[in-house]
Amino acid sequence: MKRKLIAAVGVASMIAGVAACGSDEGGASAKAPKDRDETLTVWLMNDAESTWPELVKDVNKQFKKKYPKVKVKVQFQQWGDKTKKLDAALGGDKFPDVVELGNTETMTYILNGALAEIDPKKYENSDSWIQGLKDTCTYEKKQYCVPYYAGARVAIHNKDMFKKATGSEDVPESEEKLTSALDKLQQEYGSDKAFSPLYLPGKYWYAAMSYVHAFGGTIAEYDDGSKEFKGALSKPESVKGLKHFMKLVNKYNHADRTKDEQDHANVMANEKAAMIYGNGWEAGSVVEGESGNPKLKDKIGTAVMPGPGDKPLPSFIGGSDLGIVEKSEVQDLAEDWISMYTSADSMKVLAKKKILPNNTAQLEPLKKDPETEAAAKAVPYAWFTPIAPGWTAVEKQNVLTNMLVSIVKGESVEAAAKKADKKIDELINNEA
């Protein structure tokens, strides 16, 4: 299966880019580092500018020492319009050489041929890169970007409610003990019919697929024989996960079960839930912002979300990756800059900022830090959606959410999963 030339990158521009990259033998890249005089353009998201600007400055200093004549242009982007700007840039002749991509974005740019293949051996920590993050860069056993930093979903809970109902403000470490605690919360606050001990929306596919993965299932599997992905939601392991998820939804969510998770922080802010499963930063959303409840300051905590089998619930991997644009004429410089920016020393800087590094070795200390413990413990079990040509189309067709709503409304898990697999098979390998 070839990578698709879709989105804003046309076939002609990509061919021209490949030719440009391959024609430099004996040219600039053959010069000594001190004699290189090109320009390297790096696109980083504004998080780097606001939270770890010293890392960017230090890496540029290191790079300048090795390549004194090369001009590095770091341009900080906003998440809101980065994709539109990048698509336009890749379709023209003024594009970045290095680009940061949210890991849900990498798929599109890998499949449309916009990113150059990388050699993991050229990057420090590659032997211990977080698997879920590495997966976001991998297609057909080749890698097209470098893991940058990670994130994961966690249990977000009202410590006061837990304390009152169970005698402890902590989330239990096992799922069996958690459900016991949720039962006690229901007894304590059950007079409020709108109260949910665990607000777990039925349309929350990130959570549903976490339970699917917890039981050894997956959304789709790649078949080496046919060289295609096949829907795997109707397989026994996936069905077990879906049934387990729906059992929790039906027992503990007493609100509209057909909704998704978009307003779950607001539900907790209104004290209609003792616990939600969300991104770590959403704990702040419960307290801050227009819909937040400042009265809950210091009452909202995060913890590892217990999953089946006394293991943390596998989380959809969050974070960012760094890619080298295929059309770049300075790919070797881009490679060196990324290598410096993702080195062990650089990851130390991120770890001090409470940002999860790209590798398991440096992740370990953060498992003992109360501020990062929950997400750090969840990351090693993280999963990602299939890197397949039609997956974006699958999401647009709402295959997963439609399946979950059907189950909530009474269709059997087996029947709904079979329909979803059929739709996935139609769309996921669509190369149009």
Short mmCIF file of C-alpha atoms in Angstrom, two decimals:
data_model
loop_
_atom_site.label_atom_id
_atom_site.label_comp_id
_atom_site.label_asym_id
_atom_site.label_seq_id
_atom_site.Cartn_x
_atom_site.Cartn_y
_atom_site.Cartn_z
CA MET A 1 0.00 0.00 0.00
CA LYS A 2 1.60 3.27 -1.08
CA ARG A 3 1.35 6.45 0.90
CA LYS A 4 -1.41 8.58 -0.53
CA LEU A 5 -0.89 11.99 -2.07
CA ILE A 6 -3.94 13.71 -0.62
CA ALA A 7 -4.84 17.00 1.06
CA ALA A 8 -2.91 20.02 -0.15
CA VAL A 9 0.21 18.21 -1.34
CA GLY A 10 -0.07 17.43 -5.05
CA VAL A 11 1.75 14.71 -6.94
CA ALA A 12 3.80 17.18 -8.94
CA SER A 13 5.00 19.12 -5.92
CA MET A 14 5.91 15.93 -4.09
CA ILE A 15 7.90 14.57 -7.04
CA ALA A 16 9.71 17.86 -7.29
CA GLY A 17 10.41 17.72 -3.57
CA VAL A 18 11.82 14.20 -3.74
CA ALA A 19 14.01 15.14 -6.66
CA ALA A 20 15.31 18.17 -4.81
CA CYS A 21 16.16 16.12 -1.75
CA GLY A 22 17.87 13.41 -3.73
CA SER A 23 19.95 15.74 -5.88
CA ASP A 24 22.14 17.15 -3.13
CA GLU A 25 24.83 14.45 -3.19
CA GLY A 26 28.15 16.20 -3.28
CA GLY A 27 26.39 19.51 -2.63
CA ALA A 28 25.64 21.39 0.59
CA SER A 29 25.38 18.26 2.72
CA ALA A 30 28.92 17.30 1.72
CA LYS A 31 30.32 20.50 3.22
CA ALA A 32 31.86 20.65 6.67
CA PRO A 33 29.34 21.81 9.31
CA LYS A 34 31.22 25.10 9.79
CA ASP A 35 30.79 25.86 6.08
CA ARG A 36 27.06 25.16 5.82
CA ASP A 37 25.17 28.40 5.16
CA GLU A 38 21.55 27.40 4.47
CA THR A 39 18.40 28.38 6.36
CA LEU A 40 16.51 25.88 8.52
CA THR A 41 12.85 26.71 9.20
CA VAL A 42 11.23 25.09 12.24
CA TRP A 43 7.54 25.23 13.08
CA LEU A 44 6.79 24.63 16.75
CA MET A 45 3.50 25.10 18.53
CA ASN A 46 3.09 28.04 20.89
CA ASP A 47 3.36 25.73 23.93
CA ALA A 48 7.14 25.73 23.40
CA GLU A 49 7.18 29.52 23.29
CA SER A 50 5.12 29.95 26.45
CA THR A 51 6.24 27.04 28.61
CA TRP A 52 9.75 25.91 27.64
CA PRO A 53 11.33 28.75 25.64
CA GLU A 54 14.68 28.11 27.32
CA LEU A 55 14.84 24.68 25.67
CA VAL A 56 14.35 26.17 22.22
CA LYS A 57 16.98 28.80 22.93
CA ASP A 58 19.49 26.26 24.25
CA VAL A 59 19.05 23.88 21.32
CA ASN A 60 19.48 26.72 18.84
CA LYS A 61 22.66 27.64 20.69
CA GLN A 62 23.94 24.06 20.40
CA PHE A 63 23.03 24.00 16.75
CA LYS A 64 24.73 27.33 16.11
CA LYS A 65 27.92 26.04 17.68
CA LYS A 66 28.00 23.13 15.22
CA TYR A 67 26.68 25.09 12.22
CA PRO A 68 27.80 28.70 12.80
CA LYS A 69 26.63 29.96 9.40
CA VAL A 70 23.24 28.25 9.25
CA LYS A 71 20.28 30.49 10.04
CA VAL A 72 17.60 28.82 12.16
CA LYS A 73 14.14 30.37 11.92
CA VAL A 74 11.82 29.08 14.63
CA GLN A 75 8.24 30.10 13.94
CA PHE A 76 5.63 29.46 16.65
CA GLN A 77 2.19 28.39 15.51
CA GLN A 78 -1.29 28.32 17.03
CA TRP A 79 -3.25 25.08 17.15
CA GLY A 80 -6.35 26.76 15.74
CA ASP A 81 -4.96 27.54 12.28
CA LYS A 82 -1.73 25.51 12.03
CA THR A 83 -3.16 22.79 9.79
CA LYS A 84 -4.61 25.26 7.30
CA LYS A 85 -1.32 27.17 7.16
CA LEU A 86 0.72 24.00 6.81
CA ASP A 87 -1.40 22.63 3.98
CA ALA A 88 -1.03 25.91 2.12
CA ALA A 89 2.73 25.99 2.74
CA LEU A 90 3.25 22.41 1.58
CA GLY A 91 1.40 23.18 -1.62
CA GLY A 92 3.78 26.06 -2.37
CA ASP A 93 7.50 26.76 -2.24
CA LYS A 94 7.79 28.29 1.26
CA PHE A 95 7.39 25.53 3.79
CA PRO A 96 9.01 24.50 7.07
CA ASP A 97 11.78 21.93 7.18
CA VAL A 98 10.79 20.73 10.65
CA VAL A 99 7.17 20.71 11.76
CA GLU A 100 5.49 19.83 15.04
CA LEU A 101 2.32 17.81 14.63
CA GLY A 102 -0.23 16.79 17.20
CA ASN A 103 -0.20 13.01 17.11
CA THR A 104 -3.75 12.90 15.73
CA GLU A 105 -2.47 14.94 12.77
CA THR A 106 0.50 12.77 11.84
CA MET A 107 -1.60 10.19 10.03
CA THR A 108 -2.74 12.57 7.32
CA TYR A 109 0.76 13.89 6.61
CA ILE A 110 2.34 10.43 6.63
CA LEU A 111 -0.23 9.08 4.21
CA ASN A 112 -0.08 12.04 1.84
CA GLY A 113 3.67 11.72 1.51
CA ALA A 114 4.45 15.04 3.19
CA LEU A 115 6.88 13.61 5.75
CA ALA A 116 10.27 12.06 5.08
CA GLU A 117 11.12 8.65 6.50
CA ILE A 118 13.42 8.85 9.53
CA ASP A 119 16.01 6.46 10.94
CA PRO A 120 15.26 5.96 14.66
CA LYS A 121 18.88 4.96 15.32
CA LYS A 122 19.93 8.56 14.73
CA TYR A 123 17.91 9.77 17.72
CA GLU A 124 18.76 9.36 21.37
CA ASN A 125 16.26 7.40 23.47
CA SER A 126 14.77 5.73 20.37
CA ASP A 127 15.20 2.30 21.96
CA SER A 128 12.86 3.39 24.77
CA TRP A 129 10.45 5.68 22.94
CA ILE A 130 6.94 5.35 24.36
CA GLN A 131 5.31 2.74 22.15
CA GLY A 132 1.97 4.49 21.80
CA LEU A 133 3.71 7.69 20.69
CA LYS A 134 6.01 5.79 18.33
CA ASP A 135 2.92 4.17 16.80
CA THR A 136 1.61 7.60 15.78
CA CYS A 137 4.69 7.94 13.55
CA THR A 138 4.75 4.45 12.09
CA TYR A 139 3.25 3.20 8.84
CA GLU A 140 3.96 -0.17 7.19
CA LYS A 141 6.85 -0.73 9.62
CA LYS A 142 8.56 2.51 8.62
CA GLN A 143 8.81 5.64 10.76
CA TYR A 144 8.05 9.15 9.57
CA CYS A 145 8.38 11.35 12.65
CA VAL A 146 10.07 11.56 16.05
CA PRO A 147 8.13 11.38 19.33
CA TYR A 148 8.29 14.73 21.15
CA TYR A 149 6.18 14.55 24.31
CA ALA A 150 3.26 12.47 25.56
CA GLY A 151 -0.08 12.82 27.29
CA ALA A 152 -2.80 10.47 28.52
CA ARG A 153 -6.31 10.43 29.94
CA VAL A 154 -6.74 10.02 33.69
CA ALA A 155 -9.40 9.72 36.37
CA ILE A 156 -10.52 13.19 37.52
CA HIS A 157 -12.42 13.09 40.80
CA ASN A 158 -14.01 15.20 43.51
CA LYS A 159 -11.91 14.40 46.56
CA ASP A 160 -14.49 15.71 49.04
CA MET A 161 -17.24 13.52 47.58
CA PHE A 162 -15.03 10.44 47.70
CA LYS A 163 -14.01 11.24 51.28
CA LYS A 164 -17.60 11.65 52.44
CA ALA A 165 -18.85 8.49 50.77
CA THR A 166 -15.91 6.13 51.21
CA GLY A 167 -13.76 7.56 53.98
CA SER A 168 -10.89 8.21 51.59
CA GLU A 169 -10.33 11.01 49.10
CA ASP A 170 -8.26 8.72 46.86
CA VAL A 171 -9.34 6.78 43.81
CA PRO A 172 -8.83 3.05 44.50
CA GLU A 173 -6.08 1.35 42.52
CA SER A 174 -8.15 -1.61 41.34
CA GLU A 175 -11.33 -1.50 39.28
CA GLU A 176 -13.09 -3.84 41.70
CA LYS A 177 -12.46 -1.42 44.58
CA LEU A 178 -13.37 1.52 42.35
CA THR A 179 -16.80 0.11 41.53
CA SER A 180 -17.34 -0.50 45.25
CA ALA A 181 -16.49 3.17 45.88
CA LEU A 182 -18.83 4.26 43.09
CA ASP A 183 -21.62 2.22 44.67
CA LYS A 184 -21.07 4.04 47.94
CA LEU A 185 -21.08 7.39 46.15
CA GLN A 186 -24.40 6.47 44.57
CA GLN A 187 -25.84 5.63 47.98
CA GLU A 188 -24.55 8.91 49.44
CA TYR A 189 -25.73 11.19 46.66
CA GLY A 190 -28.49 9.05 45.12
CA SER A 191 -31.28 11.40 46.19
CA ASP A 192 -30.14 13.65 43.34
CA LYS A 193 -31.44 11.72 40.34
CA ALA A 194 -29.17 13.65 37.98
CA PHE A 195 -26.04 12.71 39.94
CA SER A 196 -23.57 10.28 38.33
CA PRO A 197 -20.90 8.63 40.49
CA LEU A 198 -18.96 8.17 37.23
CA TYR A 199 -20.07 10.39 34.36
CA LEU A 200 -19.08 8.16 31.43
CA PRO A 201 -20.99 9.21 28.28
CA GLY A 202 -22.12 6.38 26.02
CA LYS A 203 -20.87 8.21 22.92
CA TYR A 204 -17.35 8.64 24.33
CA TRP A 205 -15.41 6.53 21.84
CA TYR A 206 -11.98 7.32 23.28
CA ALA A 207 -13.10 5.71 26.55
CA ALA A 208 -14.92 2.84 24.87
CA MET A 209 -11.88 1.93 22.80
CA SER A 210 -9.73 2.06 25.94
CA TYR A 211 -11.82 -0.77 27.37
CA VAL A 212 -11.63 -2.60 24.05
CA HIS A 213 -7.84 -2.44 24.25
CA ALA A 214 -7.90 -3.43 27.92
CA PHE A 215 -9.40 -6.77 26.89
CA GLY A 216 -6.93 -7.26 24.05
CA GLY A 217 -9.18 -5.98 21.29
CA THR A 218 -8.67 -3.21 18.75
CA ILE A 219 -10.53 -1.12 16.18
CA ALA A 220 -8.94 -2.69 13.12
CA GLU A 221 -6.10 -5.08 12.35
CA TYR A 222 -3.62 -5.01 9.48
CA ASP A 223 -3.58 -8.18 7.42
CA ASP A 224 -0.16 -8.94 5.93
CA GLY A 225 -1.70 -11.17 3.29
CA SER A 226 -4.20 -8.73 1.81
CA LYS A 227 -2.15 -5.68 2.78
CA GLU A 228 -5.33 -4.13 4.13
CA PHE A 229 -6.89 -3.27 7.46
CA LYS A 230 -9.93 -5.20 8.61
CA GLY A 231 -12.45 -4.08 11.22
CA ALA A 232 -11.90 -5.98 14.48
CA LEU A 233 -14.65 -4.63 16.74
CA SER A 234 -16.74 -7.79 16.43
CA LYS A 235 -13.91 -10.04 17.58
CA PRO A 236 -14.45 -11.64 21.01
CA GLU A 237 -11.87 -9.50 22.81
CA SER A 238 -13.30 -6.27 21.44
CA VAL A 239 -16.87 -7.34 22.25
CA LYS A 240 -15.83 -8.06 25.84
CA GLY A 241 -14.38 -4.55 26.10
CA LEU A 242 -17.47 -2.92 24.64
CA LYS A 243 -19.76 -4.83 26.98
CA HIS A 244 -17.64 -3.87 29.96
CA PHE A 245 -17.70 -0.21 28.94
CA MET A 246 -21.47 -0.23 28.48
CA LYS A 247 -21.95 -1.91 31.85
CA LEU A 248 -20.16 0.99 33.52
CA VAL A 249 -22.10 3.55 31.46
CA ASN A 250 -25.46 2.01 32.29
CA LYS A 251 -24.75 1.54 35.97
CA TYR A 252 -23.09 4.83 36.88
CA ASN A 253 -24.09 7.48 34.33
CA HIS A 254 -27.56 8.78 35.24
CA ALA A 255 -27.58 11.60 32.70
CA ASP A 256 -28.15 11.43 28.91
CA ARG A 257 -26.12 8.40 27.88
CA THR A 258 -26.25 9.28 24.18
CA LYS A 259 -24.03 12.33 24.67
CA ASP A 260 -20.26 12.51 24.17
CA GLU A 261 -17.61 13.80 26.56
CA GLN A 262 -17.44 17.41 25.36
CA ASP A 263 -19.15 18.86 28.43
CA HIS A 264 -18.09 16.35 31.07
CA ALA A 265 -15.84 18.86 32.86
CA ASN A 266 -18.86 21.17 33.12
CA VAL A 267 -20.95 18.34 34.56
CA MET A 268 -18.36 17.88 37.29
CA ALA A 269 -18.13 21.65 37.84
CA ASN A 270 -21.88 21.62 38.53
CA GLU A 271 -21.26 18.85 41.09
CA LYS A 272 -23.39 16.39 39.14
CA ALA A 273 -20.54 13.87 38.97
CA ALA A 274 -17.97 12.54 41.40
CA MET A 275 -15.65 11.34 38.69
CA ILE A 276 -14.92 11.64 34.95
CA TYR A 277 -12.30 10.14 32.66
CA GLY A 278 -10.49 12.84 30.71
CA ASN A 279 -7.28 14.57 29.72
CA GLY A 280 -5.23 15.70 32.70
CA TRP A 281 -5.67 19.37 31.81
CA GLU A 282 -9.45 19.00 32.09
CA ALA A 283 -9.08 18.92 35.87
CA GLY A 284 -8.32 22.63 35.54
CA SER A 285 -11.39 23.13 33.37
CA VAL A 286 -13.59 21.89 36.20
CA VAL A 287 -12.41 24.79 38.34
CA GLU A 288 -11.38 27.52 35.90
CA GLY A 289 -12.88 29.35 32.94
CA GLU A 290 -16.40 30.46 32.18
CA SER A 291 -17.97 27.09 32.97
CA GLY A 292 -15.61 26.23 35.83
CA ASN A 293 -16.51 26.26 39.52
CA PRO A 294 -13.85 28.11 41.57
CA LYS A 295 -15.45 26.78 44.77
CA LEU A 296 -14.00 23.39 43.87
CA LYS A 297 -10.42 24.64 43.94
CA ASP A 298 -8.21 22.13 45.80
CA LYS A 299 -11.08 19.62 45.77
CA ILE A 300 -10.43 18.16 42.32
CA GLY A 301 -7.77 15.49 41.98
CA THR A 302 -6.34 13.23 39.30
CA ALA A 303 -5.44 9.56 39.54
CA VAL A 304 -4.66 6.56 37.43
CA MET A 305 -7.89 5.21 35.94
CA PRO A 306 -8.15 1.60 37.12
CA GLY A 307 -8.85 -0.86 34.34
CA PRO A 308 -9.79 -4.52 34.14
CA GLY A 309 -7.25 -7.00 35.45
CA ASP A 310 -5.79 -4.67 38.08
CA LYS A 311 -3.93 -2.68 35.43
CA PRO A 312 -4.26 0.99 34.48
CA LEU A 313 -6.89 1.54 31.81
CA PRO A 314 -5.09 1.85 28.44
CA SER A 315 -5.36 5.47 27.31
CA PHE A 316 -5.54 7.01 23.88
CA ILE A 317 -2.06 8.49 23.52
CA GLY A 318 -1.82 12.27 23.50
CA GLY A 319 1.11 14.53 22.70
CA SER A 320 3.14 15.77 19.76
CA ASP A 321 5.66 14.53 17.21
CA LEU A 322 8.29 16.23 15.06
CA GLY A 323 8.51 15.54 11.35
CA ILE A 324 10.90 16.42 8.54
CA VAL A 325 9.14 17.71 5.44
CA GLU A 326 9.80 15.48 2.42
CA LYS A 327 10.27 18.52 0.17
CA SER A 328 12.98 20.00 2.40
CA GLU A 329 16.39 20.46 0.79
CA VAL A 330 18.11 20.46 4.19
CA GLN A 331 16.80 17.21 5.62
CA ASP A 332 20.14 16.39 7.24
CA LEU A 333 20.09 19.71 9.13
CA ALA A 334 16.49 19.10 10.14
CA GLU A 335 17.47 15.67 11.42
CA ASP A 336 20.31 17.11 13.50
CA TRP A 337 18.14 19.86 14.99
CA ILE A 338 15.42 17.38 15.99
CA SER A 339 18.06 15.07 17.44
CA MET A 340 19.29 17.86 19.69
CA TYR A 341 15.77 18.97 20.58
CA THR A 342 14.67 15.47 21.61
CA SER A 343 17.89 14.37 23.36
CA ALA A 344 17.93 13.06 26.92
CA ASP A 345 19.09 16.48 28.17
CA SER A 346 16.23 18.17 26.33
CA MET A 347 13.71 15.70 27.76
CA LYS A 348 14.99 16.59 31.25
CA VAL A 349 13.86 20.16 30.64
CA LEU A 350 10.36 19.00 29.69
CA ALA A 351 10.17 16.68 32.68
CA LYS A 352 10.99 19.57 35.01
CA LYS A 353 8.04 21.40 33.47
CA LYS A 354 5.80 18.42 34.32
CA ILE A 355 5.59 17.49 30.63
CA LEU A 356 5.81 13.77 29.90
CA PRO A 357 9.01 12.99 27.93
CA ASN A 358 9.11 10.81 24.83
CA ASN A 359 10.73 7.77 26.44
CA THR A 360 9.96 5.29 29.20
CA ALA A 361 13.31 5.66 30.98
CA GLN A 362 12.79 9.35 31.74
CA LEU A 363 9.10 8.80 32.37
CA GLU A 364 9.80 6.67 35.45
CA PRO A 365 10.57 9.52 37.94
CA LEU A 366 7.33 11.27 36.92
CA LYS A 367 5.34 8.26 38.13
CA LYS A 368 6.35 9.28 41.66
CA ASP A 369 5.45 12.95 41.26
CA PRO A 370 1.88 13.69 42.44
CA GLU A 371 1.38 16.21 39.63
CA THR A 372 2.30 13.78 36.87
CA GLU A 373 1.79 10.36 38.45
CA ALA A 374 -1.60 9.58 36.92
CA ALA A 375 -0.73 10.37 33.31
CA ALA A 376 2.79 8.95 33.57
CA LYS A 377 1.47 5.59 34.76
CA ALA A 378 -1.16 5.49 32.01
CA VAL A 379 1.17 6.29 29.11
CA PRO A 380 2.99 2.92 28.84
CA TYR A 381 -0.36 1.23 28.19
CA ALA A 382 -1.50 3.80 25.64
CA TRP A 383 -2.94 2.99 22.23
CA PHE A 384 -3.59 4.81 18.96
CA THR A 385 -6.01 4.60 16.07
CA PRO A 386 -5.00 2.64 12.91
CA ILE A 387 -2.54 4.38 10.60
CA ALA A 388 -4.62 3.65 7.52
CA PRO A 389 -5.55 5.65 4.41
CA GLY A 390 -9.25 5.81 5.14
CA TRP A 391 -9.23 6.28 8.90
CA THR A 392 -10.00 10.00 8.64
CA ALA A 393 -12.99 9.09 6.52
CA VAL A 394 -14.06 6.60 9.16
CA GLU A 395 -14.03 9.32 11.78
CA LYS A 396 -16.02 11.65 9.54
CA GLN A 397 -18.61 8.92 9.10
CA ASN A 398 -18.85 8.58 12.89
CA VAL A 399 -18.58 4.81 12.71
CA LEU A 400 -17.54 4.44 16.34
CA THR A 401 -19.96 6.96 17.80
CA ASN A 402 -22.87 5.60 15.74
CA MET A 403 -22.08 2.11 16.98
CA LEU A 404 -22.03 3.27 20.61
CA VAL A 405 -25.31 5.17 20.32
CA SER A 406 -26.94 2.10 18.77
CA ILE A 407 -25.78 0.02 21.72
CA VAL A 408 -27.02 2.61 24.23
CA LYS A 409 -30.41 2.54 22.52
CA GLY A 410 -30.68 -1.21 22.89
CA GLU A 411 -28.98 -2.91 19.95
CA SER A 412 -26.80 -5.84 20.96
CA VAL A 413 -23.06 -5.22 21.14
CA GLU A 414 -22.42 -8.07 18.72
CA ALA A 415 -24.82 -6.73 16.07
CA ALA A 416 -23.64 -3.12 16.38
CA ALA A 417 -19.98 -4.19 16.25
CA LYS A 418 -20.54 -6.27 13.09
CA LYS A 419 -22.17 -3.28 11.37
CA ALA A 420 -19.27 -1.06 12.43
CA ASP A 421 -16.71 -3.55 11.09
CA LYS A 422 -18.51 -3.65 7.75
CA LYS A 423 -18.42 0.13 7.52
CA ILE A 424 -14.77 0.21 8.55
CA ASP A 425 -13.92 -2.33 5.84
CA GLU A 426 -15.65 -0.10 3.28
CA LEU A 427 -13.85 3.05 4.31
CA ILE A 428 -10.56 2.36 6.04
CA ASN A 429 -8.71 1.18 2.93
CA ASN A 430 -10.34 3.72 0.65
CA GLU A 431 -7.50 5.32 -1.29
CA ALA A 432 -9.62 7.69 -3.35
#
